[in-house]
Amino acid sequence: MPSADAIFPAGFVWGAATAAYQIEGAHDEDGRGPSIWDTFSHTPGKVANGDTGDVACDHYHRYPEDIALMRELGLGAYRFSIAWPRIFPTGMGRPNPAGIDFYRRLVDALRAAGIEPYVTLYHWDLPQALQDQGGWANRDTVHRFGEYAHTVAVALGAVVHNWITHNEPWVAAFLGHLTGDHAPGARDLRTALQVSHHLLLSHAEATEAIRAEAAVGDRVGITLNLSPVEPAGDTNADAEAAHRHDGYLNRWFLDPLFRGSYPDDMLRWYGDAAPTVQGGDLARINSPIDFLGVNYYFRSVVRHDAASGPLQVAQVQPAGRPYTDMGWEVYPGGLYALLTRLHRDYAPAALSITENGAAFADQVVDGAVVDAERQSYLHDHLLACYRAVEEGVPLQGYFAWSLLDNFEWAYGYAKRFGLIHVDYATQRRTVKQSGRWYAEVTRENGVRG
Ligand code: JJW
């Protein structure tokens, strides 16, 4: 069956995304202080193969070359994050001018290339000095984040018009403080829940700080990792497990942001582990945002399992389905289901896909990377976006994760998500077949055929 064109509305934003610790390297240059990810990655046993972000893609030095590659892909926008410890090496005190200067050069070079910067303020690299004071479990960190946001908004507000306060607070809270898979490696439900509240509160504080400096038309949002949840079986226990997992992953963040309350069923489930919330916190968290950033990779299929952690939920991997190199199911229908559900249940003013993509075990052969699976993954997820747009979902942009192969957190450099291959021994970049295909998408404003 020949498929129809999927040409997006005029003005649709085509981009790619990265994050500071995953690509920059230059971990001790120009006054940068250590972050919790420096500490974590240098702790034996925490990251696959002992990999660290010390050098990564050396983007700190190679950003002009990387911007030239963005132009080759025809990107209209580039989402990157600012390393807090470059701006505040100890998390407080005076800002580091050399840190600010790097991001000003980066933004100026992007603008000169006609590429709109989308800036994430927190992509998991908390200054280690703040972790030493309790990190995100300490309410003071919320104010430190507000000061950091204020400083960056003053420094870059004239040239940055799209701000994302946090990336995936669920991952920062729960992988960082419940499972211990991410920095700082804590393992305690109550801590994870308190951290999640402080992350949301700091989103509110940063939003207020940016708005105080912003011009008309500037936009502030937050990016969540979201996943539609389905029960594995048709029992009540599985249906309840699915609702609970949806509460844990999705509603725990969406309800406070869009309704001003934590979900009752989850507060009851967490009981004594529920976070301390002060009067006024939820009203601030519920302040309007200009867009919701959605990171989508896979759906979640779950069953009830009394022995499985504090949620009593176990993940199921449906048989006979395609999986990526991360072990994540390829399920584009989940992106359509997610977007239409968000529009129906929460009605954000606008949405952007701030990450979507897939890891596969790419290889350079005769100077080329033939990554047909990634191209097909991206193609099918773009069609899911298109269907949602056709049904009235106010989706305004799509950012592929990632521009470059990079440091994939606990997996180190073993997992490759890039549109562009990086040979870490030489820092040579090779645009993959999927990257060349994405250049056609950005040029055509969608997918033909
Ligand atoms: C693990 C799933 C069980 C990054 C995970 C959920 C198990 C209850 C990729 N996004 O490198 C990992 N990534 O820095 C940000 N997105 O647990 C950017 N989400 O749940 C990318 C989600 C993720 C995950 C990883």
PDB file of N, CA and C in Angstrom, residues 26-111:
ATOM      1  N   ALA A  26      35.737  18.481  28.314  1.00  0.00           N
ATOM      2  CA  ALA A  26      36.340  19.671  28.952  1.00  0.00           C
ATOM      3  C   ALA A  26      35.870  19.797  30.400  1.00  0.00           C
ATOM      4  N   HIS A  27      35.955  18.695  31.119  1.00  0.00           N
ATOM      5  CA  HIS A  27      35.306  18.606  32.434  1.00  0.00           C
ATOM      6  C   HIS A  27      35.957  19.509  33.468  1.00  0.00           C
ATOM      7  N   ASP A  28      37.230  19.890  33.226  1.00  0.00           N
ATOM      8  CA  ASP A  28      37.877  20.740  34.237  1.00  0.00           C
ATOM      9  C   ASP A  28      38.427  22.029  33.619  1.00  0.00           C
ATOM     10  N   GLU A  29      37.841  22.438  32.506  1.00  0.00           N
ATOM     11  CA  GLU A  29      38.359  23.645  31.842  1.00  0.00           C
ATOM     12  C   GLU A  29      37.579  24.898  32.196  1.00  0.00           C
ATOM     13  N   ASP A  30      38.287  26.023  32.127  1.00  0.00           N
ATOM     14  CA  ASP A  30      37.675  27.349  32.269  1.00  0.00           C
ATOM     15  C   ASP A  30      36.846  27.466  33.541  1.00  0.00           C
ATOM     16  N   GLY A  31      37.323  26.809  34.590  1.00  0.00           N
ATOM     17  CA  GLY A  31      36.700  26.996  35.902  1.00  0.00           C
ATOM     18  C   GLY A  31      35.500  26.129  36.190  1.00  0.00           C
ATOM     19  N   ARG A  32      35.169  25.190  35.295  1.00  0.00           N
ATOM     20  CA  ARG A  32      34.022  24.315  35.577  1.00  0.00           C
ATOM     21  C   ARG A  32      34.261  23.529  36.868  1.00  0.00           C
ATOM     22  N   GLY A  33      33.268  23.495  37.731  1.00  0.00           N
ATOM     23  CA  GLY A  33      33.344  22.675  38.941  1.00  0.00           C
ATOM     24  C   GLY A  33      32.825  21.279  38.671  1.00  0.00           C
ATOM     25  N   PRO A  34      33.045  20.354  39.607  1.00  0.00           N
ATOM     26  CA  PRO A  34      32.543  18.992  39.423  1.00  0.00           C
ATOM     27  C   PRO A  34      31.033  18.912  39.653  1.00  0.00           C
ATOM     28  N   SER A  35      30.397  18.020  38.908  1.00  0.00           N
ATOM     29  CA  SER A  35      28.977  17.747  39.118  1.00  0.00           C
ATOM     30  C   SER A  35      28.823  16.340  39.682  1.00  0.00           C
ATOM     31  N   ILE A  36      27.600  16.020  40.065  1.00  0.00           N
ATOM     32  CA  ILE A  36      27.338  14.678  40.616  1.00  0.00           C
ATOM     33  C   ILE A  36      27.619  13.592  39.583  1.00  0.00           C
ATOM     34  N   TRP A  37      27.553  13.934  38.283  1.00  0.00           N
ATOM     35  CA  TRP A  37      27.856  12.920  37.271  1.00  0.00           C
ATOM     36  C   TRP A  37      29.351  12.693  37.109  1.00  0.00           C
ATOM     37  N   ASP A  38      30.188  13.702  37.410  1.00  0.00           N
ATOM     38  CA  ASP A  38      31.639  13.457  37.455  1.00  0.00           C
ATOM     39  C   ASP A  38      31.943  12.474  38.582  1.00  0.00           C
ATOM     40  N   THR A  39      31.363  12.760  39.740  1.00  0.00           N
ATOM     41  CA  THR A  39      31.605  11.889  40.898  1.00  0.00           C
ATOM     42  C   THR A  39      31.129  10.471  40.613  1.00  0.00           C
ATOM     43  N   PHE A  40      29.913  10.370  40.097  1.00  0.00           N
ATOM     44  CA  PHE A  40      29.283   9.063  39.870  1.00  0.00           C
ATOM     45  C   PHE A  40      30.044   8.267  38.818  1.00  0.00           C
ATOM     46  N   SER A  41      30.381   8.919  37.696  1.00  0.00           N
ATOM     47  CA  SER A  41      31.024   8.174  36.604  1.00  0.00           C
ATOM     48  C   SER A  41      32.443   7.760  36.981  1.00  0.00           C
ATOM     49  N   HIS A  42      33.051   8.485  37.912  1.00  0.00           N
ATOM     50  CA  HIS A  42      34.396   8.122  38.366  1.00  0.00           C
ATOM     51  C   HIS A  42      34.369   7.127  39.531  1.00  0.00           C
ATOM     52  N   THR A  43      33.171   6.722  39.941  1.00  0.00           N
ATOM     53  CA  THR A  43      33.054   5.692  40.983  1.00  0.00           C
ATOM     54  C   THR A  43      32.991   4.327  40.309  1.00  0.00           C
ATOM     55  N   PRO A  44      33.964   3.446  40.587  1.00  0.00           N
ATOM     56  CA  PRO A  44      34.000   2.150  39.894  1.00  0.00           C
ATOM     57  C   PRO A  44      32.677   1.389  40.043  1.00  0.00           C
ATOM     58  N   GLY A  45      32.254   0.803  38.921  1.00  0.00           N
ATOM     59  CA  GLY A  45      31.058  -0.032  38.954  1.00  0.00           C
ATOM     60  C   GLY A  45      29.766   0.687  38.613  1.00  0.00           C
ATOM     61  N   LYS A  46      29.804   2.011  38.522  1.00  0.00           N
ATOM     62  CA  LYS A  46      28.551   2.749  38.297  1.00  0.00           C
ATOM     63  C   LYS A  46      28.203   2.866  36.810  1.00  0.00           C
ATOM     64  N   VAL A  47      29.193   3.012  35.950  1.00  0.00           N
ATOM     65  CA  VAL A  47      28.942   3.202  34.513  1.00  0.00           C
ATOM     66  C   VAL A  47      29.631   2.086  33.737  1.00  0.00           C
ATOM     67  N   ALA A  48      28.938   1.578  32.733  1.00  0.00           N
ATOM     68  CA  ALA A  48      29.478   0.489  31.908  1.00  0.00           C
ATOM     69  C   ALA A  48      30.864   0.843  31.399  1.00  0.00           C
ATOM     70  N   ASN A  49      31.780  -0.128  31.458  1.00  0.00           N
ATOM     71  CA  ASN A  49      33.123   0.016  30.897  1.00  0.00           C
ATOM     72  C   ASN A  49      33.958   1.085  31.589  1.00  0.00           C
ATOM     73  N   GLY A  50      33.468   1.614  32.719  1.00  0.00           N
ATOM     74  CA  GLY A  50      34.200   2.689  33.403  1.00  0.00           C
ATOM     75  C   GLY A  50      34.210   4.002  32.642  1.00  0.00           C
ATOM     76  N   ASP A  51      33.286   4.156  31.701  1.00  0.00           N
ATOM     77  CA  ASP A  51      33.250   5.391  30.889  1.00  0.00           C
ATOM     78  C   ASP A  51      32.901   6.612  31.745  1.00  0.00           C
ATOM     79  N   THR A  52      33.436   7.762  31.352  1.00  0.00           N
ATOM     80  CA  THR A  52      33.118   9.032  32.010  1.00  0.00           C
ATOM     81  C   THR A  52      32.857  10.091  30.939  1.00  0.00           C
ATOM     82  N   GLY A  53      32.384  11.262  31.379  1.00  0.00           N
ATOM     83  CA  GLY A  53      32.165  12.379  30.456  1.00  0.00           C
ATOM     84  C   GLY A  53      33.355  13.317  30.366  1.00  0.00           C
ATOM     85  N   ASP A  54      34.528  12.882  30.812  1.00  0.00           N
ATOM     86  CA  ASP A  54      35.693  13.776  30.834  1.00  0.00           C
ATOM     87  C   ASP A  54      35.961  14.407  29.462  1.00  0.00           C
ATOM     88  N   VAL A  55      35.863  13.593  28.417  1.00  0.00           N
ATOM     89  CA  VAL A  55      36.139  14.068  27.050  1.00  0.00           C
ATOM     90  C   VAL A  55      34.861  14.039  26.196  1.00  0.00           C
ATOM     91  N   ALA A  56      34.089  12.972  26.337  1.00  0.00           N
ATOM     92  CA  ALA A  56      32.838  12.798  25.580  1.00  0.00           C
ATOM     93  C   ALA A  56      33.060  13.079  24.094  1.00  0.00           C
ATOM     94  N   CYS A  57      32.259  13.959  23.497  1.00  0.00           N
ATOM     95  CA  CYS A  57      32.401  14.282  22.068  1.00  0.00           C
ATOM     96  C   CYS A  57      33.287  15.508  21.856  1.00  0.00           C
ATOM     97  N   ASP A  58      33.889  15.983  22.949  1.00  0.00           N
ATOM     98  CA  ASP A  58      34.748  17.173  22.884  1.00  0.00           C
ATOM     99  C   ASP A  58      34.020  18.352  22.222  1.00  0.00           C
ATOM    100  N   HIS A  59      32.710  18.387  22.399  1.00  0.00           N
ATOM    101  CA  HIS A  59      31.899  19.442  21.781  1.00  0.00           C
ATOM    102  C   HIS A  59      32.297  20.835  22.299  1.00  0.00           C
ATOM    103  N   TYR A  60      32.818  20.879  23.519  1.00  0.00           N
ATOM    104  CA  TYR A  60      33.236  22.175  24.092  1.00  0.00           C
ATOM    105  C   TYR A  60      34.228  22.872  23.165  1.00  0.00           C
ATOM    106  N   HIS A  61      35.088  22.059  22.507  1.00  0.00           N
ATOM    107  CA  HIS A  61      36.057  22.641  21.569  1.00  0.00           C
ATOM    108  C   HIS A  61      35.609  22.558  20.119  1.00  0.00           C
ATOM    109  N   ARG A  62      34.752  21.580  19.829  1.00  0.00           N
ATOM    110  CA  ARG A  62      34.402  21.307  18.430  1.00  0.00           C
ATOM    111  C   ARG A  62      33.035  21.851  18.027  1.00  0.00           C
ATOM    112  N   TYR A  63      32.449  22.723  18.869  1.00  0.00           N
ATOM    113  CA  TYR A  63      31.092  23.173  18.547  1.00  0.00           C
ATOM    114  C   TYR A  63      30.972  23.854  17.177  1.00  0.00           C
ATOM    115  N   PRO A  64      32.009  24.540  16.660  1.00  0.00           N
ATOM    116  CA  PRO A  64      31.809  25.118  15.313  1.00  0.00           C
ATOM    117  C   PRO A  64      31.590  24.032  14.248  1.00  0.00           C
ATOM    118  N   GLU A  65      32.388  22.960  14.336  1.00  0.00           N
ATOM    119  CA  GLU A  65      32.203  21.835  13.411  1.00  0.00           C
ATOM    120  C   GLU A  65      30.815  21.208  13.593  1.00  0.00           C
ATOM    121  N   ASP A  66      30.369  21.093  14.837  1.00  0.00           N
ATOM    122  CA  ASP A  66      29.068  20.460  15.086  1.00  0.00           C
ATOM    123  C   ASP A  66      27.921  21.339  14.573  1.00  0.00           C
ATOM    124  N   ILE A  67      28.084  22.644  14.663  1.00  0.00           N
ATOM    125  CA  ILE A  67      27.050  23.536  14.111  1.00  0.00           C
ATOM    126  C   ILE A  67      27.030  23.444  12.581  1.00  0.00           C
ATOM    127  N   ALA A  68      28.202  23.274  11.975  1.00  0.00           N
ATOM    128  CA  ALA A  68      28.238  23.081  10.511  1.00  0.00           C
ATOM    129  C   ALA A  68      27.469  21.804  10.136  1.00  0.00           C
ATOM    130  N   LEU A  69      27.586  20.760  10.968  1.00  0.00           N
ATOM    131  CA  LEU A  69      26.827  19.530  10.705  1.00  0.00           C
ATOM    132  C   LEU A  69      25.331  19.756  10.889  1.00  0.00           C
ATOM    133  N   MET A  70      24.956  20.545  11.892  1.00  0.00           N
ATOM    134  CA  MET A  70      23.534  20.879  12.074  1.00  0.00           C
ATOM    135  C   MET A  70      22.980  21.554  10.821  1.00  0.00           C
ATOM    136  N   ARG A  71      23.799  22.402  10.225  1.00  0.00           N
ATOM    137  CA  ARG A  71      23.357  23.069   8.981  1.00  0.00           C
ATOM    138  C   ARG A  71      23.167  22.052   7.873  1.00  0.00           C
ATOM    139  N   GLU A  72      24.082  21.081   7.802  1.00  0.00           N
ATOM    140  CA  GLU A  72      23.937  20.022   6.783  1.00  0.00           C
ATOM    141  C   GLU A  72      22.623  19.289   6.947  1.00  0.00           C
ATOM    142  N   LEU A  73      22.205  19.092   8.195  1.00  0.00           N
ATOM    143  CA  LEU A  73      20.932  18.399   8.461  1.00  0.00           C
ATOM    144  C   LEU A  73      19.740  19.333   8.269  1.00  0.00           C
ATOM    145  N   GLY A  74      19.996  20.603   8.074  1.00  0.00           N
ATOM    146  CA  GLY A  74      18.904  21.561   7.865  1.00  0.00           C
ATOM    147  C   GLY A  74      18.109  21.864   9.123  1.00  0.00           C
ATOM    148  N   LEU A  75      18.742  21.730  10.296  1.00  0.00           N
ATOM    149  CA  LEU A  75      18.007  21.944  11.537  1.00  0.00           C
ATOM    150  C   LEU A  75      17.551  23.394  11.656  1.00  0.00           C
ATOM    151  N   GLY A  76      16.297  23.565  12.083  1.00  0.00           N
ATOM    152  CA  GLY A  76      15.798  24.897  12.402  1.00  0.00           C
ATOM    153  C   GLY A  76      16.031  25.246  13.854  1.00  0.00           C
ATOM    154  N   ALA A  77      16.282  24.217  14.677  1.00  0.00           N
ATOM    155  CA  ALA A  77      16.437  24.430  16.112  1.00  0.00           C
ATOM    156  C   ALA A  77      17.380  23.382  16.685  1.00  0.00           C
ATOM    157  N   TYR A  78      18.024  23.750  17.784  1.00  0.00           N
ATOM    158  CA  TYR A  78      18.949  22.854  18.472  1.00  0.00           C
ATOM    159  C   TYR A  78      18.679  22.956  19.961  1.00  0.00           C
ATOM    160  N   ARG A  79      18.363  21.826  20.565  1.00  0.00           N
ATOM    161  CA  ARG A  79      18.137  21.776  22.015  1.00  0.00           C
ATOM    162  C   ARG A  79      19.408  21.268  22.692  1.00  0.00           C
ATOM    163  N   PHE A  80      19.953  22.084  23.586  1.00  0.00           N
ATOM    164  CA  PHE A  80      21.136  21.683  24.356  1.00  0.00           C
ATOM    165  C   PHE A  80      20.909  22.105  25.796  1.00  0.00           C
ATOM    166  N   SER A  81      21.778  21.621  26.683  1.00  0.00           N
ATOM    167  CA  SER A  81      21.649  22.051  28.076  1.00  0.00           C
ATOM    168  C   SER A  81      22.877  22.817  28.517  1.00  0.00           C
ATOM    169  N   ILE A  82      22.651  23.656  29.510  1.00  0.00           N
ATOM    170  CA  ILE A  82      23.745  24.398  30.144  1.00  0.00           C
ATOM    171  C   ILE A  82      24.217  23.613  31.361  1.00  0.00           C
ATOM    172  N   ALA A  83      25.539  23.466  31.477  1.00  0.00           N
ATOM    173  CA  ALA A  83      26.123  22.807  32.645  1.00  0.00           C
ATOM    174  C   ALA A  83      26.136  23.801  33.805  1.00  0.00           C
ATOM    175  N   TRP A  84      25.283  23.561  34.757  1.00  0.00           N
ATOM    176  CA  TRP A  84      25.211  24.437  35.948  1.00  0.00           C
ATOM    177  C   TRP A  84      26.601  24.652  36.555  1.00  0.00           C
ATOM    178  N   PRO A  85      27.422  23.586  36.697  1.00  0.00           N
ATOM    179  CA  PRO A  85      28.738  23.801  37.319  1.00  0.00           C
ATOM    180  C   PRO A  85      29.746  24.575  36.460  1.00  0.00           C
ATOM    181  N   ARG A  86      29.395  24.873  35.183  1.00  0.00           N
ATOM    182  CA  ARG A  86      30.230  25.853  34.460  1.00  0.00           C
ATOM    183  C   ARG A  86      29.876  27.274  34.895  1.00  0.00           C
ATOM    184  N   ILE A  87      28.597  27.488  35.244  1.00  0.00           N
ATOM    185  CA  ILE A  87      28.137  28.838  35.612  1.00  0.00           C
ATOM    186  C   ILE A  87      28.409  29.097  37.098  1.00  0.00           C
ATOM    187  N   PHE A  88      28.091  28.114  37.929  1.00  0.00           N
ATOM    188  CA  PHE A  88      28.361  28.188  39.373  1.00  0.00           C
ATOM    189  C   PHE A  88      29.157  26.950  39.777  1.00  0.00           C
ATOM    190  N   PRO A  89      30.498  27.048  39.729  1.00  0.00           N
ATOM    191  CA  PRO A  89      31.340  25.868  39.997  1.00  0.00           C
ATOM    192  C   PRO A  89      31.070  25.216  41.349  1.00  0.00           C
ATOM    193  N   THR A  90      30.631  26.007  42.328  1.00  0.00           N
ATOM    194  CA  THR A  90      30.286  25.413  43.631  1.00  0.00           C
ATOM    195  C   THR A  90      28.786  25.547  43.913  1.00  0.00           C
ATOM    196  N   GLY A  91      28.012  25.862  42.880  1.00  0.00           N
ATOM    197  CA  GLY A  91      26.554  25.914  43.044  1.00  0.00           C
ATOM    198  C   GLY A  91      26.043  27.213  43.617  1.00  0.00           C
ATOM    199  N   MET A  92      26.943  28.083  44.062  1.00  0.00           N
ATOM    200  CA  MET A  92      26.497  29.353  44.655  1.00  0.00           C
ATOM    201  C   MET A  92      27.615  30.383  44.529  1.00  0.00           C
ATOM    202  N   GLY A  93      27.383  31.565  45.086  1.00  0.00           N
ATOM    203  CA  GLY A  93      28.413  32.614  45.031  1.00  0.00           C
ATOM    204  C   GLY A  93      28.346  33.379  43.722  1.00  0.00           C
ATOM    205  N   ARG A  94      29.525  33.742  43.210  1.00  0.00           N
ATOM    206  CA  ARG A  94      29.575  34.542  41.982  1.00  0.00           C
ATOM    207  C   ARG A  94      29.583  33.651  40.758  1.00  0.00           C
ATOM    208  N   PRO A  95      28.880  34.076  39.704  1.00  0.00           N
ATOM    209  CA  PRO A  95      28.933  33.291  38.462  1.00  0.00           C
ATOM    210  C   PRO A  95      30.333  33.339  37.838  1.00  0.00           C
ATOM    211  N   ASN A  96      30.661  32.272  37.122  1.00  0.00           N
ATOM    212  CA  ASN A  96      31.962  32.122  36.459  1.00  0.00           C
ATOM    213  C   ASN A  96      31.862  32.700  35.041  1.00  0.00           C
ATOM    214  N   PRO A  97      32.514  33.841  34.773  1.00  0.00           N
ATOM    215  CA  PRO A  97      32.344  34.498  33.469  1.00  0.00           C
ATOM    216  C   PRO A  97      32.741  33.608  32.296  1.00  0.00           C
ATOM    217  N   ALA A  98      33.755  32.751  32.486  1.00  0.00           N
ATOM    218  CA  ALA A  98      34.201  31.894  31.373  1.00  0.00           C
ATOM    219  C   ALA A  98      33.118  30.875  31.008  1.00  0.00           C
ATOM    220  N   GLY A  99      32.366  30.436  32.003  1.00  0.00           N
ATOM    221  CA  GLY A  99      31.270  29.494  31.731  1.00  0.00           C
ATOM    222  C   GLY A  99      30.170  30.160  30.923  1.00  0.00           C
ATOM    223  N   ILE A 100      29.790  31.351  31.352  1.00  0.00           N
ATOM    224  CA  ILE A 100      28.755  32.094  30.621  1.00  0.00           C
ATOM    225  C   ILE A 100      29.228  32.375  29.194  1.00  0.00           C
ATOM    226  N   ASP A 101      30.507  32.701  29.078  1.00  0.00           N
ATOM    227  CA  ASP A 101      31.053  33.054  27.778  1.00  0.00           C
ATOM    228  C   ASP A 101      30.960  31.905  26.776  1.00  0.00           C
ATOM    229  N   PHE A 102      31.187  30.668  27.246  1.00  0.00           N
ATOM    230  CA  PHE A 102      31.074  29.523  26.337  1.00  0.00           C
ATOM    231  C   PHE A 102      29.675  29.459  25.730  1.00  0.00           C
ATOM    232  N   TYR A 103      28.662  29.572  26.570  1.00  0.00           N
ATOM    233  CA  TYR A 103      27.293  29.439  26.046  1.00  0.00           C
ATOM    234  C   TYR A 103      26.902  30.642  25.185  1.00  0.00           C
ATOM    235  N   ARG A 104      27.479  31.810  25.472  1.00  0.00           N
ATOM    236  CA  ARG A 104      27.197  32.963  24.611  1.00  0.00           C
ATOM    237  C   ARG A 104      27.801  32.748  23.223  1.00  0.00           C
ATOM    238  N   ARG A 105      29.018  32.212  23.184  1.00  0.00           N
ATOM    239  CA  ARG A 105      29.640  31.905  21.878  1.00  0.00           C
ATOM    240  C   ARG A 105      28.830  30.854  21.130  1.00  0.00           C
ATOM    241  N   LEU A 106      28.386  29.833  21.864  1.00  0.00           N
ATOM    242  CA  LEU A 106      27.591  28.772  21.236  1.00  0.00           C
ATOM    243  C   LEU A 106      26.297  29.343  20.644  1.00  0.00           C
ATOM    244  N   VAL A 107      25.589  30.133  21.447  1.00  0.00           N
ATOM    245  CA  VAL A 107      24.306  30.695  20.980  1.00  0.00           C
ATOM    246  C   VAL A 107      24.527  31.652  19.812  1.00  0.00           C
ATOM    247  N   ASP A 108      25.559  32.463  19.893  1.00  0.00           N
ATOM    248  CA  ASP A 108      25.838  33.391  18.785  1.00  0.00           C
ATOM    249  C   ASP A 108      26.125  32.620  17.503  1.00  0.00           C
ATOM    250  N   ALA A 109      26.891  31.535  17.619  1.00  0.00           N
ATOM    251  CA  ALA A 109      27.221  30.736  16.426  1.00  0.00           C
ATOM    252  C   ALA A 109      25.972  30.047  15.880  1.00  0.00           C
ATOM    253  N   LEU A 110      25.091  29.588  16.763  1.00  0.00           N
ATOM    254  CA  LEU A 110      23.836  28.983  16.307  1.00  0.00           C
ATOM    255  C   LEU A 110      22.997  30.008  15.559  1.00  0.00           C
ATOM    256  N   ARG A 111      22.850  31.186  16.150  1.00  0.00           N
ATOM    257  CA  ARG A 111      22.020  32.220  15.522  1.00  0.00           C
ATOM    258  C   ARG A 111      22.612  32.616  14.169  1.00  0.00           C
TER     259      ARG A 111
END
